[in-house]
PDB file of C-alpha atoms in Angstrom:
ATOM      1  CA  GLN A   1      68.133  40.613 154.463  1.00 82.00           C
ATOM      2  CA  VAL A   2      64.869  41.982 153.205  1.00 89.00           C
ATOM      3  CA  GLN A   3      61.577  40.150 153.242  1.00 94.00           C
ATOM      4  CA  LEU A   4      58.842  41.090 150.805  1.00 96.00           C
ATOM      5  CA  VAL A   5      55.261  39.999 151.287  1.00 96.00           C
ATOM      6  CA  GLU A   6      52.664  40.489 148.555  1.00 97.00           C
ATOM      7  CA  SER A   7      48.921  40.370 148.963  1.00 97.00           C
ATOM      8  CA  GLY A   8      45.791  41.309 147.091  1.00 98.00           C
ATOM      9  CA  GLY A   9      45.727  38.781 144.291  1.00 97.00           C
ATOM     10  CA  GLY A  10      42.609  36.862 143.379  1.00 98.00           C
ATOM     11  CA  LEU A  11      40.046  36.093 140.723  1.00 98.00           C
ATOM     12  CA  VAL A  12      38.453  38.928 138.800  1.00 98.00           C
ATOM     13  CA  GLN A  13      36.469  39.220 135.601  1.00 98.00           C
ATOM     14  CA  ALA A  14      37.948  40.928 132.590  1.00 98.00           C
ATOM     15  CA  GLY A  15      37.498  44.664 132.934  1.00 98.00           C
ATOM     16  CA  GLY A  16      37.639  44.475 136.696  1.00 98.00           C
ATOM     17  CA  SER A  17      40.149  45.826 139.189  1.00 98.00           C
ATOM     18  CA  LEU A  18      42.502  44.562 141.866  1.00 98.00           C
ATOM     19  CA  ARG A  19      44.972  46.267 144.165  1.00 98.00           C
ATOM     20  CA  LEU A  20      48.173  44.475 145.065  1.00 98.00           C
ATOM     21  CA  SER A  21      50.252  45.369 148.102  1.00 98.00           C
ATOM     22  CA  CYS A  22      53.868  44.630 148.916  1.00 97.00           C
ATOM     23  CA  THR A  23      55.388  45.284 152.310  1.00 95.00           C
ATOM     24  CA  ALA A  24      59.123  45.198 152.948  1.00 93.00           C
ATOM     25  CA  SER A  25      60.602  44.236 156.299  1.00 91.00           C
ATOM     26  CA  GLY A  26      64.030  43.457 157.675  1.00 87.00           C
ATOM     27  CA  ARG A  27      67.238  45.409 157.098  1.00 75.00           C
ATOM     28  CA  SER A  28      65.901  47.244 154.114  1.00 69.00           C
ATOM     29  CA  ARG A  29      68.219  49.573 152.237  1.00 79.00           C
ATOM     30  CA  SER A  30      66.216  49.343 149.090  1.00 86.00           C
ATOM     31  CA  VAL A  31      66.128  52.351 146.829  1.00 89.00           C
ATOM     32  CA  ALA A  32      63.511  51.058 144.439  1.00 94.00           C
ATOM     33  CA  MET A  33      60.616  48.623 144.280  1.00 95.00           C
ATOM     34  CA  GLY A  34      59.162  46.897 141.278  1.00 96.00           C
ATOM     35  CA  TRP A  35      56.327  44.660 140.177  1.00 98.00           C
ATOM     36  CA  PHE A  36      56.829  41.846 137.721  1.00 98.00           C
ATOM     37  CA  ARG A  37      54.558  39.076 136.500  1.00 98.00           C
ATOM     38  CA  GLN A  38      55.000  35.609 135.128  1.00 98.00           C
ATOM     39  CA  ALA A  39      52.348  33.757 133.184  1.00 97.00           C
ATOM     40  CA  PRO A  40      52.471  29.979 132.766  1.00 93.00           C
ATOM     41  CA  GLY A  41      55.132  28.976 130.287  1.00 95.00           C
ATOM     42  CA  LYS A  42      56.435  32.509 129.905  1.00 97.00           C
ATOM     43  CA  GLU A  43      59.346  34.486 131.236  1.00 97.00           C
ATOM     44  CA  ARG A  44      58.993  36.928 134.076  1.00 98.00           C
ATOM     45  CA  GLU A  45      58.228  40.373 132.714  1.00 98.00           C
ATOM     46  CA  PHE A  46      58.339  43.903 134.026  1.00 98.00           C
ATOM     47  CA  VAL A  47      55.104  45.652 134.986  1.00 98.00           C
ATOM     48  CA  ALA A  48      55.978  48.790 136.957  1.00 98.00           C
ATOM     49  CA  ALA A  49      58.618  50.177 139.296  1.00 97.00           C
ATOM     50  CA  THR A  50      59.356  53.229 141.372  1.00 95.00           C
ATOM     51  CA  SER A  51      62.057  54.736 143.513  1.00 92.00           C
ATOM     52  CA  TRP A  52      61.370  55.255 147.194  1.00 88.00           C
ATOM     53  CA  SER A  53      62.325  58.887 146.732  1.00 84.00           C
ATOM     54  CA  GLY A  54      59.488  59.270 144.282  1.00 76.00           C
ATOM     55  CA  GLY A  55      61.693  60.689 141.598  1.00 82.00           C
ATOM     56  CA  SER A  56      61.141  57.924 139.071  1.00 89.00           C
ATOM     57  CA  THR A  57      58.226  55.689 138.152  1.00 94.00           C
ATOM     58  CA  TYR A  58      58.098  53.466 135.097  1.00 97.00           C
ATOM     59  CA  TYR A  59      55.445  51.267 133.488  1.00 98.00           C
ATOM     60  CA  THR A  60      55.523  48.766 130.708  1.00 98.00           C
ATOM     61  CA  ASP A  61      53.620  50.131 127.731  1.00 98.00           C
ATOM     62  CA  SER A  62      50.772  47.639 127.912  1.00 98.00           C
ATOM     63  CA  VAL A  63      49.633  48.823 131.359  1.00 98.00           C
ATOM     64  CA  LYS A  64      50.042  52.577 130.996  1.00 98.00           C
ATOM     65  CA  GLY A  65      46.799  54.353 131.774  1.00 98.00           C
ATOM     66  CA  ARG A  66      45.348  51.304 133.538  1.00 98.00           C
ATOM     67  CA  PHE A  67      47.809  50.478 136.321  1.00 98.00           C
ATOM     68  CA  THR A  68      49.042  52.865 138.994  1.00 98.00           C
ATOM     69  CA  LEU A  69      51.984  52.280 141.285  1.00 97.00           C
ATOM     70  CA  SER A  70      52.036  54.138 144.583  1.00 95.00           C
ATOM     71  CA  ARG A  71      54.101  53.953 147.755  1.00 92.00           C
ATOM     72  CA  GLU A  72      53.671  54.586 151.441  1.00 90.00           C
ATOM     73  CA  SER A  73      57.168  55.087 152.770  1.00 84.00           C
ATOM     74  CA  GLY A  74      56.179  55.115 156.432  1.00 86.00           C
ATOM     75  CA  LYS A  75      54.792  51.600 156.031  1.00 89.00           C
ATOM     76  CA  ASN A  76      57.485  50.364 153.613  1.00 91.00           C
ATOM     77  CA  THR A  77      54.634  49.404 151.326  1.00 94.00           C
ATOM     78  CA  VAL A  78      54.007  49.789 147.621  1.00 96.00           C
ATOM     79  CA  TYR A  79      50.700  49.274 145.898  1.00 97.00           C
ATOM     80  CA  LEU A  80      49.772  48.342 142.371  1.00 98.00           C
ATOM     81  CA  GLN A  81      46.274  49.422 141.425  1.00 98.00           C
ATOM     82  CA  MET A  82      45.223  47.453 138.369  1.00 98.00           C
ATOM     83  CA  ASN A  83      42.160  48.549 136.434  1.00 98.00           C
ATOM     84  CA  GLU A  84      40.573  47.240 133.236  1.00 98.00           C
ATOM     85  CA  LEU A  85      42.289  43.917 133.665  1.00 98.00           C
ATOM     86  CA  LYS A  86      42.573  41.630 130.658  1.00 98.00           C
ATOM     87  CA  SER A  87      42.517  37.855 130.553  1.00 97.00           C
ATOM     88  CA  GLU A  88      46.052  37.780 129.153  1.00 97.00           C
ATOM     89  CA  GLU A  89      47.234  39.448 132.355  1.00 98.00           C
ATOM     90  CA  THR A  90      46.588  36.290 134.319  1.00 98.00           C
ATOM     91  CA  ALA A  91      49.876  35.565 136.048  1.00 98.00           C
ATOM     92  CA  ILE A  92      51.709  35.386 139.314  1.00 98.00           C
ATOM     93  CA  TYR A  93      52.673  38.900 140.289  1.00 98.00           C
ATOM     94  CA  TYR A  94      55.954  39.393 142.121  1.00 98.00           C
ATOM     95  CA  CYS A  95      57.245  42.305 144.134  1.00 98.00           C
ATOM     96  CA  ALA A  96      60.978  43.037 144.036  1.00 97.00           C
ATOM     97  CA  ALA A  97      63.400  45.374 145.776  1.00 96.00           C
ATOM     98  CA  ARG A  98      66.680  46.837 144.590  1.00 94.00           C
ATOM     99  CA  ASP A  99      69.500  48.015 146.860  1.00 92.00           C
ATOM    100  CA  HIS A 100      71.799  49.678 144.387  1.00 91.00           C
ATOM    101  CA  ASN A 101      71.299  52.926 142.556  1.00 90.00           C
ATOM    102  CA  CYS A 102      70.888  53.016 138.833  1.00 90.00           C
ATOM    103  CA  SER A 103      68.811  55.034 136.452  1.00 90.00           C
ATOM    104  CA  GLY A 104      66.674  54.733 133.410  1.00 94.00           C
ATOM    105  CA  TYR A 105      63.981  52.409 132.196  1.00 96.00           C
ATOM    106  CA  GLY A 106      66.399  49.565 131.532  1.00 95.00           C
ATOM    107  CA  CYS A 107      67.481  49.511 135.145  1.00 96.00           C
ATOM    108  CA  TYR A 108      64.011  49.705 136.627  1.00 96.00           C
ATOM    109  CA  ALA A 109      62.653  47.094 134.228  1.00 97.00           C
ATOM    110  CA  GLY A 110      65.510  44.633 134.460  1.00 97.00           C
ATOM    111  CA  VAL A 111      64.764  41.412 136.309  1.00 97.00           C
ATOM    112  CA  LEU A 112      68.432  40.928 137.115  1.00 97.00           C
ATOM    113  CA  GLU A 113      68.718  44.391 138.696  1.00 97.00           C
ATOM    114  CA  TYR A 114      66.657  43.384 141.722  1.00 96.00           C
ATOM    115  CA  ASP A 115      68.108  41.901 144.874  1.00 94.00           C
ATOM    116  CA  TYR A 116      65.056  40.587 146.708  1.00 95.00           C
ATOM    117  CA  TRP A 117      61.819  38.969 145.615  1.00 97.00           C
ATOM    118  CA  GLY A 118      58.532  38.153 147.246  1.00 97.00           C
ATOM    119  CA  GLN A 119      56.782  34.813 146.978  1.00 97.00           C
ATOM    120  CA  GLY A 120      54.242  36.139 144.493  1.00 97.00           C
ATOM    121  CA  THR A 121      50.496  36.555 144.482  1.00 98.00           C
ATOM    122  CA  ARG A 122      48.275  34.942 141.878  1.00 98.00           C
ATOM    123  CA  VAL A 123      46.034  37.071 139.697  1.00 98.00           C
ATOM    124  CA  THR A 124      43.460  35.306 137.554  1.00 98.00           C
ATOM    125  CA  VAL A 125      41.413  37.301 135.069  1.00 98.00           C
ATOM    126  CA  SER A 126      38.481  35.417 133.627  1.00 97.00           C
ATOM    127  CA  SER A 127      37.142  36.292 130.197  1.00 92.00           C
TER     128      SER A 127
END
């Protein structure tokens, strides 16, 4: 089992920044980590993901140039630096881990590809 714990959410004004963290513990064999978000009344959507090896990192188009995903393997932690936040990005942000290998954007962005999920951290962007 793998436990994922997110932190770093909060209230920020539009145009501001937040950094989310996700730390994995337990019998982790994960090969990739991702960030997803879910706004009220909407489906969970992909934000960004990366492989632990560092060979692949993907972003959804709407966050490219504003969000940066980084990892600290020694601490089993990934970070999501979010800049220039927009009010429509208010959501609960979830960290996820994947055990199996696959490749390509579709794999990294697919909700169903991930095996473990954190409890989520709320991000509220005020306009």
